[in-house]
Coordinates of C-alpha atoms and ligand atoms in Angstrom, one line a residue:
X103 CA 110.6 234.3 87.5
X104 CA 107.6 233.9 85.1
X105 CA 108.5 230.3 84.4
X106 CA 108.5 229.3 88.7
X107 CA 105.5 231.0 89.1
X108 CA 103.8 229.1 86.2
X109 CA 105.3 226.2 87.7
X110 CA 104.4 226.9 91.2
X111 CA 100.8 227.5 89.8
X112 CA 100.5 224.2 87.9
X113 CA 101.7 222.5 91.1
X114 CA 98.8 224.2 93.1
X115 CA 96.6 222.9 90.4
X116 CA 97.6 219.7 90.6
X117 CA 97.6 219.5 94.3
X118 CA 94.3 220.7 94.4
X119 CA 92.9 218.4 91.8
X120 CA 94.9 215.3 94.3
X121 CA 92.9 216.9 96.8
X122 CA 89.6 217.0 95.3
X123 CA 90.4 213.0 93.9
X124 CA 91.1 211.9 97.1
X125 CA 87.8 213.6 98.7
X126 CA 85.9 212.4 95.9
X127 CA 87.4 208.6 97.0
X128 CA 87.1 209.2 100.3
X129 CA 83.2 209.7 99.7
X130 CA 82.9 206.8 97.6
X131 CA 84.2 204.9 100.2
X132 CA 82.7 206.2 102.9
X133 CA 79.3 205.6 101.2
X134 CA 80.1 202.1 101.0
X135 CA 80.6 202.0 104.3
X136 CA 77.4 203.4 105.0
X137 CA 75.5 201.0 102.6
X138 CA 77.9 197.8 104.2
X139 CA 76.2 198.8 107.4
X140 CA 73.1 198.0 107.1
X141 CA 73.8 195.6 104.1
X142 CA 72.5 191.9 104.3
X143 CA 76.2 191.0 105.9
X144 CA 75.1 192.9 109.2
X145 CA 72.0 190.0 109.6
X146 CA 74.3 187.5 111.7
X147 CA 72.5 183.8 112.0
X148 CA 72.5 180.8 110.1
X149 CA 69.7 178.8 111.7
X150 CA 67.1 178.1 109.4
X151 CA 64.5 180.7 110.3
X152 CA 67.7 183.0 109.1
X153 CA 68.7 181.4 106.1
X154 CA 64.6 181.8 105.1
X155 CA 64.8 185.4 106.3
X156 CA 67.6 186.3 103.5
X157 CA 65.7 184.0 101.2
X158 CA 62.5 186.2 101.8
X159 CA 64.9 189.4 101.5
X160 CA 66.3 188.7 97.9
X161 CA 62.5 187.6 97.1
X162 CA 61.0 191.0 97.4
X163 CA 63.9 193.1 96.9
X164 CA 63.0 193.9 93.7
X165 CA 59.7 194.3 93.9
X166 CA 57.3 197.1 95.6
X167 CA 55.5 195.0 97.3
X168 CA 54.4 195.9 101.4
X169 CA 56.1 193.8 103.6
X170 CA 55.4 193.0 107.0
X171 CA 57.9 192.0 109.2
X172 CA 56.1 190.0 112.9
X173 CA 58.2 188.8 115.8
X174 CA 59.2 189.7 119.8
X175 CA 61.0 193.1 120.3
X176 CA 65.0 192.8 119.7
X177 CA 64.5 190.1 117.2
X178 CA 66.3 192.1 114.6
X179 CA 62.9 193.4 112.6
X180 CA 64.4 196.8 112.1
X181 CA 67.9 195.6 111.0
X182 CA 65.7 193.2 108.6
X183 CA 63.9 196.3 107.0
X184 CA 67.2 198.3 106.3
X185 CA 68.1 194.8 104.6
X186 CA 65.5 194.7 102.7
X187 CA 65.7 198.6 101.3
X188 CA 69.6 198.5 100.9
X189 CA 69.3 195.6 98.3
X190 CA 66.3 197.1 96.8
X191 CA 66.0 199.1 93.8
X192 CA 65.2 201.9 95.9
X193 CA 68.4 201.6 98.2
X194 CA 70.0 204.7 96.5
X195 CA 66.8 206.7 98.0
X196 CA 65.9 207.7 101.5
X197 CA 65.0 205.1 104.1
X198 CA 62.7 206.9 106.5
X199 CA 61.7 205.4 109.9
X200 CA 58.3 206.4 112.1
X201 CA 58.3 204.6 115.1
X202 CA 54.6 204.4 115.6
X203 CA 54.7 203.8 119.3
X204 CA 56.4 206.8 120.5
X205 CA 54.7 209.1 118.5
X206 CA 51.5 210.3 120.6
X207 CA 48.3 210.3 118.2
X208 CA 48.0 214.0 118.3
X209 CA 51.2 214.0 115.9
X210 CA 51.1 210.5 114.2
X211 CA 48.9 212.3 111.6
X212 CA 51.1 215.6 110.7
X213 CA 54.3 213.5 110.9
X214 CA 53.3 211.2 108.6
X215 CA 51.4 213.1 106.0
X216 CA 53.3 217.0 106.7
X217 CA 51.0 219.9 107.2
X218 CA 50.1 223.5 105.2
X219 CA 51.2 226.9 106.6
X220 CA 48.5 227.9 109.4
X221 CA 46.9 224.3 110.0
X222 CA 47.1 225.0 113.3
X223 CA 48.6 227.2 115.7
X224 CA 51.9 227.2 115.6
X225 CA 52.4 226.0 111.7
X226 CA 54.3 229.0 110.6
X227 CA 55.1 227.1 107.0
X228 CA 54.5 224.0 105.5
X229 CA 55.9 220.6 106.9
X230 CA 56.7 218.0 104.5
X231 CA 55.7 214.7 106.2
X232 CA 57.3 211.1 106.6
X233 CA 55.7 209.9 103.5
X234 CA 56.6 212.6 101.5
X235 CA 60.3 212.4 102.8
X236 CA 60.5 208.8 101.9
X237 CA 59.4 209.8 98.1
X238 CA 61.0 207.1 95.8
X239 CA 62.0 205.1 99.2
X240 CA 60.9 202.9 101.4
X241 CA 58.6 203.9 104.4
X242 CA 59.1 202.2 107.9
X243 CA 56.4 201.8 109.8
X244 CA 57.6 200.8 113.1
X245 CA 55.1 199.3 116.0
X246 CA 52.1 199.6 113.4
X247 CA 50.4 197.6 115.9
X248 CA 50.0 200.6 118.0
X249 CA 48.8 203.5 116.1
X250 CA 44.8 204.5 116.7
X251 CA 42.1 203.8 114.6
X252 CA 41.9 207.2 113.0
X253 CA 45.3 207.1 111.4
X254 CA 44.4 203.2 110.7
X255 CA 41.8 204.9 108.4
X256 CA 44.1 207.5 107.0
X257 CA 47.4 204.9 106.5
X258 CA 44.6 202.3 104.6
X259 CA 43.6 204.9 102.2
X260 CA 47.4 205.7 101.1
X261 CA 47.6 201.8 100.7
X262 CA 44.6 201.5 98.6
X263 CA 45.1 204.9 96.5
X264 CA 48.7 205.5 96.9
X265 CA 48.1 209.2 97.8
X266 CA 47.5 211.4 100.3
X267 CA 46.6 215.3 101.6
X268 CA 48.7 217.0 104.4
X269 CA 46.9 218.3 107.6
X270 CA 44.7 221.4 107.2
X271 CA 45.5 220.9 102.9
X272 CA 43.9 220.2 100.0
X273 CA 46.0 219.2 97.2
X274 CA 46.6 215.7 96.6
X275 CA 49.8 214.4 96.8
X276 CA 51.1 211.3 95.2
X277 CA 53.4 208.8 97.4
X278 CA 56.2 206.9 95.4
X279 CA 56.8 204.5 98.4
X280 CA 57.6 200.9 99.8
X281 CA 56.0 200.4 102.8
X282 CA 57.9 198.2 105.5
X283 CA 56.2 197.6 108.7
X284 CA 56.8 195.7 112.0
X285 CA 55.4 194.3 115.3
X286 CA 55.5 192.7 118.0
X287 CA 51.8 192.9 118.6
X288 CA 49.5 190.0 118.1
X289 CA 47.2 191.5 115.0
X290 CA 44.8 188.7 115.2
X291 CA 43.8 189.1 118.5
X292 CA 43.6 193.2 117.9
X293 CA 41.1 192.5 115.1
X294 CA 38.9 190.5 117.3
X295 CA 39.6 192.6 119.7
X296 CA 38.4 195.9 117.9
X297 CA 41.3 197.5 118.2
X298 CA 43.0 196.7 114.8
X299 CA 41.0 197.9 111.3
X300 CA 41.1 194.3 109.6
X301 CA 40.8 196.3 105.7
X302 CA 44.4 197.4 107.2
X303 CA 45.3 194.0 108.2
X304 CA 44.7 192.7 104.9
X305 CA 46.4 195.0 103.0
X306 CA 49.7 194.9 105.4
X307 CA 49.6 191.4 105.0
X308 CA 50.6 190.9 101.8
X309 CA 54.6 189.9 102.4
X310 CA 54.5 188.9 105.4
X311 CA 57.9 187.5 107.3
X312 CA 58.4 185.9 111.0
X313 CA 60.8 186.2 113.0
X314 CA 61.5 183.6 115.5
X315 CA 62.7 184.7 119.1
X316 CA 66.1 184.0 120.1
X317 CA 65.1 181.1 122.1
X318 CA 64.1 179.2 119.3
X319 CA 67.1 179.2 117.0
X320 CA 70.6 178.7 119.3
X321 CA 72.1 177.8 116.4
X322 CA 72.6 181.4 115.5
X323 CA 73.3 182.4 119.4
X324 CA 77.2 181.5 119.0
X325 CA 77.4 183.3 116.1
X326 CA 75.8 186.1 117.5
X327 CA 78.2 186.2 120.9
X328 CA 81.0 186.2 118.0
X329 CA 79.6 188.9 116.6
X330 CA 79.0 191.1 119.5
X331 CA 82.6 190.1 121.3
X332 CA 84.3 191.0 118.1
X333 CA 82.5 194.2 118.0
X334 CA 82.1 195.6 121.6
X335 CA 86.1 194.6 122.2
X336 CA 87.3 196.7 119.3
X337 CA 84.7 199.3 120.7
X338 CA 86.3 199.8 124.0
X339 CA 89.9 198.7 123.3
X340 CA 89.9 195.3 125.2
X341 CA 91.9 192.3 124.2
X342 CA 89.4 189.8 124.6
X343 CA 90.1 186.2 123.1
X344 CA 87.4 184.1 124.2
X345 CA 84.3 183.2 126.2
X346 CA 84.7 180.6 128.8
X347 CA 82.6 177.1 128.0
X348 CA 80.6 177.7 131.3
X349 CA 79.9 180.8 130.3
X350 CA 78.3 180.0 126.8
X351 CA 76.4 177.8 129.0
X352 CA 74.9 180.1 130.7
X353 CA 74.0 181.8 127.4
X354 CA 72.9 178.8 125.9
X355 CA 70.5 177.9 128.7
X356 CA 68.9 181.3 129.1
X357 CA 65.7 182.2 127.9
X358 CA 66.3 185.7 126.3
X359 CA 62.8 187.8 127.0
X360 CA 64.7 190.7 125.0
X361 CA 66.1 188.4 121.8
X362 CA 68.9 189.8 120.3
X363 CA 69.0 193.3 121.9
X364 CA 69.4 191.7 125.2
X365 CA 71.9 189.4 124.3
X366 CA 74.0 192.7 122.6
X367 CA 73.6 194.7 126.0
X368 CA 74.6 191.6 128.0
X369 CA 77.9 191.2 125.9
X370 CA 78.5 194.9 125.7
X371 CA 78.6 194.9 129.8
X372 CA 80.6 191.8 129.9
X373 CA 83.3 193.2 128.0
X374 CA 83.5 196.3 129.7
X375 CA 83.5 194.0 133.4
X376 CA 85.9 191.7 131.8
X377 CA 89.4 192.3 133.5
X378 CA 91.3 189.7 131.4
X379 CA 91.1 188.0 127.6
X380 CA 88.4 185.4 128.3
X381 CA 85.0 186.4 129.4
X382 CA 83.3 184.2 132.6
X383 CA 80.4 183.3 134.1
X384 CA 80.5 186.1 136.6
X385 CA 81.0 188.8 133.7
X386 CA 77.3 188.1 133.0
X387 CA 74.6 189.9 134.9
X388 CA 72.6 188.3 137.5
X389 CA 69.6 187.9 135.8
X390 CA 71.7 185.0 133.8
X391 CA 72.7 183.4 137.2
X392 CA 69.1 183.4 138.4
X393 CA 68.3 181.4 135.8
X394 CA 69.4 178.6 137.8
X395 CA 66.9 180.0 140.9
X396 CA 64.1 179.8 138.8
X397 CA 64.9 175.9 138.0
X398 CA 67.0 175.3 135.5
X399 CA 70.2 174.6 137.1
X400 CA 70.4 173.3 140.5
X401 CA 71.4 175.5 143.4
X402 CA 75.4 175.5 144.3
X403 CA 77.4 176.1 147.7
X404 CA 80.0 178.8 147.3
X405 CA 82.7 175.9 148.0
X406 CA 81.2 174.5 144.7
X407 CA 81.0 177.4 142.7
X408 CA 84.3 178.1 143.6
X409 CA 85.8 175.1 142.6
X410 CA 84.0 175.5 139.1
X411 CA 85.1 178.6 138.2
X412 CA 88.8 177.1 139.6
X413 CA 88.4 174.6 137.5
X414 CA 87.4 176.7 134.6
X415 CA 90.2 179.2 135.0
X416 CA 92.6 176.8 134.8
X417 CA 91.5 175.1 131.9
X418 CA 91.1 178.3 130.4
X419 CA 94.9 178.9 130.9
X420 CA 96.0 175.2 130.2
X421 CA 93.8 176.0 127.3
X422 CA 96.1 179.1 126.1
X423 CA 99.4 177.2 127.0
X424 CA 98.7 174.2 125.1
X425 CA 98.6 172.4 127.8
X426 CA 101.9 173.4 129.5
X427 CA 101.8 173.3 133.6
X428 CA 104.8 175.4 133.8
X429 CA 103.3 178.1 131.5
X430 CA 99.9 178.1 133.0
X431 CA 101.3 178.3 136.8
X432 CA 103.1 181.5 135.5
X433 CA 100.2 182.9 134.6
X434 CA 98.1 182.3 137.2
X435 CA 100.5 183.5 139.1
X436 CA 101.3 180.4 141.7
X437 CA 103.4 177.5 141.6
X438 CA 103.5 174.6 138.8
X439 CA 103.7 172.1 141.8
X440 CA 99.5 173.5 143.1
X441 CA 98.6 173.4 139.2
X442 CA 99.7 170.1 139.2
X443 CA 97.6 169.0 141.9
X444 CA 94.3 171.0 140.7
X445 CA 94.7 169.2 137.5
X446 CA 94.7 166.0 139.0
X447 CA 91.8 166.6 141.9
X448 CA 89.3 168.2 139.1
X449 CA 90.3 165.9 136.7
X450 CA 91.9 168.0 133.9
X451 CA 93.0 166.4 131.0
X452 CA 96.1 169.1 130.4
X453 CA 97.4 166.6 127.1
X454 CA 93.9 167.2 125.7
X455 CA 95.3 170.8 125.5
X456 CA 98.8 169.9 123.9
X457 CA 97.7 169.4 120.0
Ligands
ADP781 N1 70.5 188.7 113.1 C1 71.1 189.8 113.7 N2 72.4 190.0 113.5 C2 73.1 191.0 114.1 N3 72.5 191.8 114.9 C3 71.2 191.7 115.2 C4 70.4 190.7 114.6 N4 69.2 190.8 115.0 C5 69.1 191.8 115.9 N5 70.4 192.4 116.0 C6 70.7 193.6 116.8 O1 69.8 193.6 117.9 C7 69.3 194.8 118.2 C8 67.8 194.8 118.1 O2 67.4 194.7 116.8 P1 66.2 195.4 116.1 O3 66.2 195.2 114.6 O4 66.1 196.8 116.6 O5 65.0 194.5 116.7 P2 63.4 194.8 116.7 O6 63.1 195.9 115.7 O7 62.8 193.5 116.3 O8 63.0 195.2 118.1 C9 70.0 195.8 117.2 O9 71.1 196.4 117.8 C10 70.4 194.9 116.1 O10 71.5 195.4 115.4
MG782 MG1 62.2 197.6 116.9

């Protein structure tokens, strides 16, 4: 009886100690995950301007150096920022965010720097701020284009000094930090303006990196509709394959006000409208289609766009039958003879589809 309870109790231990392995794996892994996210590999694009931007990444990865990061909203400055902290020295530390912009300027202040007990009403203890938070880290200063003057003063003094006092406190308190900031804003103009401390300026501008918009680099557009396809199908559990030609051409021919984060929301809602395995032209949102009212392509009779998107559907299926007529009439559910004859009266080359 002794001996298969010992043994029982060694085989608890030793199930316990699989247990505890396995946890300890699972958290190794699942922090790998976490750093993969917002790893280098997340920044999709190949263009130029991209290849520069991953250049500019390794460049100050390993230094402390303030970097600013300029270009349109949706461009991917934030994504660029978590690129640049996960491959820095720092990445094993926090990476704290303060979007400037939606913080009103009574706060800006007390969330960045924390506050004592009893600074003012309500400060029931001592609040350790964004700066503090970030200690060994890096700092992200989101929109710094849009914070006041007054914190202008405050943020150019932790620049200089590298230190700083919470609200209603006197003690000084280091900051071990890399500063990151972004905007869409044009600085310049704020300076001249009055509007933008240019001591700040200068000492922001240090690193600085642009970011074209999305209109300027449509080499990385495909990639990016990859990207997003790949990632919004597995998302909502649809079998989508491809993107019709005519539809990449409306992508292509767009001029994307809202870069990157409008093409994501556009592909999100076009798999989620898509019925089938190949996304089309009418999957995309209107604003897309307008594109063509405001000049760009030429108005089209509903006889027209019919026959286009005829045309389109059934090179789409010739497309996935290698060009078999038989296959694709199947599919489309109508006779091989009327495939036959659409082939020939839109001019489909079905042996194009055959290799
Ligand atoms: N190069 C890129 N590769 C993959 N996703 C991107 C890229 N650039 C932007 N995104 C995505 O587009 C959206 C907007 O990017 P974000 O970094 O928030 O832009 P910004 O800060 O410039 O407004 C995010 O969902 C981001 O993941
Ligand atoms: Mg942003």
């Amino acid at each position: 009886v002794v001996a298969s309870l010992v043994a029982q109790a060694v085989k608890i231990h030793r199930l316990i100690d699989e247990d505890k392995r396995r946890l300890l794996d699972e958290n190794t892994h699942l922090r790998q995950e976490l750093r993969e996210r917002y790893d280098f590999s997340n920044l999709v694009g190949s263009s130029g301007p991209m290849r520069q931007i991953y250049e500019q990444v390794t460049q100050v990865a390993g230094t402390n150096t303030t970097v600013l990061i300029r270009g349109e909203s949706g461009t991917g400055k934030e994504l660029i920022a978590h690129a640049i902290h996960y491959s820095s020295l720092r990445a094993k530390k926090p990476f704290v965010k303060v979007s400037c912009a939606a913080l009103p300027e009574s706060l800006i202040e007390s969330e960045l720097f924390g506050y004592e007990k009893g600074a003012f009403t309500g400060a029931e203890a001592r609040k350790k701020g964004r700066f503090e938070l970030s200690d060994g880290g890096t700092l992200f200063l989101d929109e710094i284009g849009d914070v006041n003057l007054a914190t202008q003063v405050k943020l150019l003094r932790v620049l200089q000094q590298r230190e700083f006092e919470r609200v209603g406190g006197t003690e000084t308190v280091k900051a071990n930090v890399r500063l990151v900031a972004a905007t869409n804003k044009d600085l310049e103009r704020a300076i001249a303006a009055g509007t933008f401390r240019e001591d700040l300026y200068y000492r922001l501008n240090v690193f600085t990196m642009f970011v074209p918009p999305l209109r300027e680099r449509k080499a990385d557009l495909l990639l990016l509709v990859d990207h997003f396809l790949e990632k919004f199908a597995q998302e909502h559990h649809r079998n989508i394959r491809r993107i019709s030609t005519p539809a990449i051409d409306m992508l292509a021919s767009y001029h994307w006000p809202g870069n990157v984060r409008e093409l994501e929301n556009t592909l999100e809602r076009a798999v989620l409208m898509c019925d089938g395995q190949v996304i089309h032209g009418h999957h995309l949102p209107p604003s897309l289609q307008t594109a063509e009212a405001s000049g760009t392509v030429t108005r089209v009779s509903l006889k027209d766009a019919v026959s286009a998107y005829e045309k389109d559907l059934i090179q789409d299926t010739l497309k996935t039958t290698r060009g078999n007529c038989a296959k694709a009439a199947r599919l489309l559910d109508t006779t091989e003879r009327i495939v036959n004859y659409k082939v020939r009266r839109y001019g489909i080359d079905a042996a194009r589809f055959k290799s």
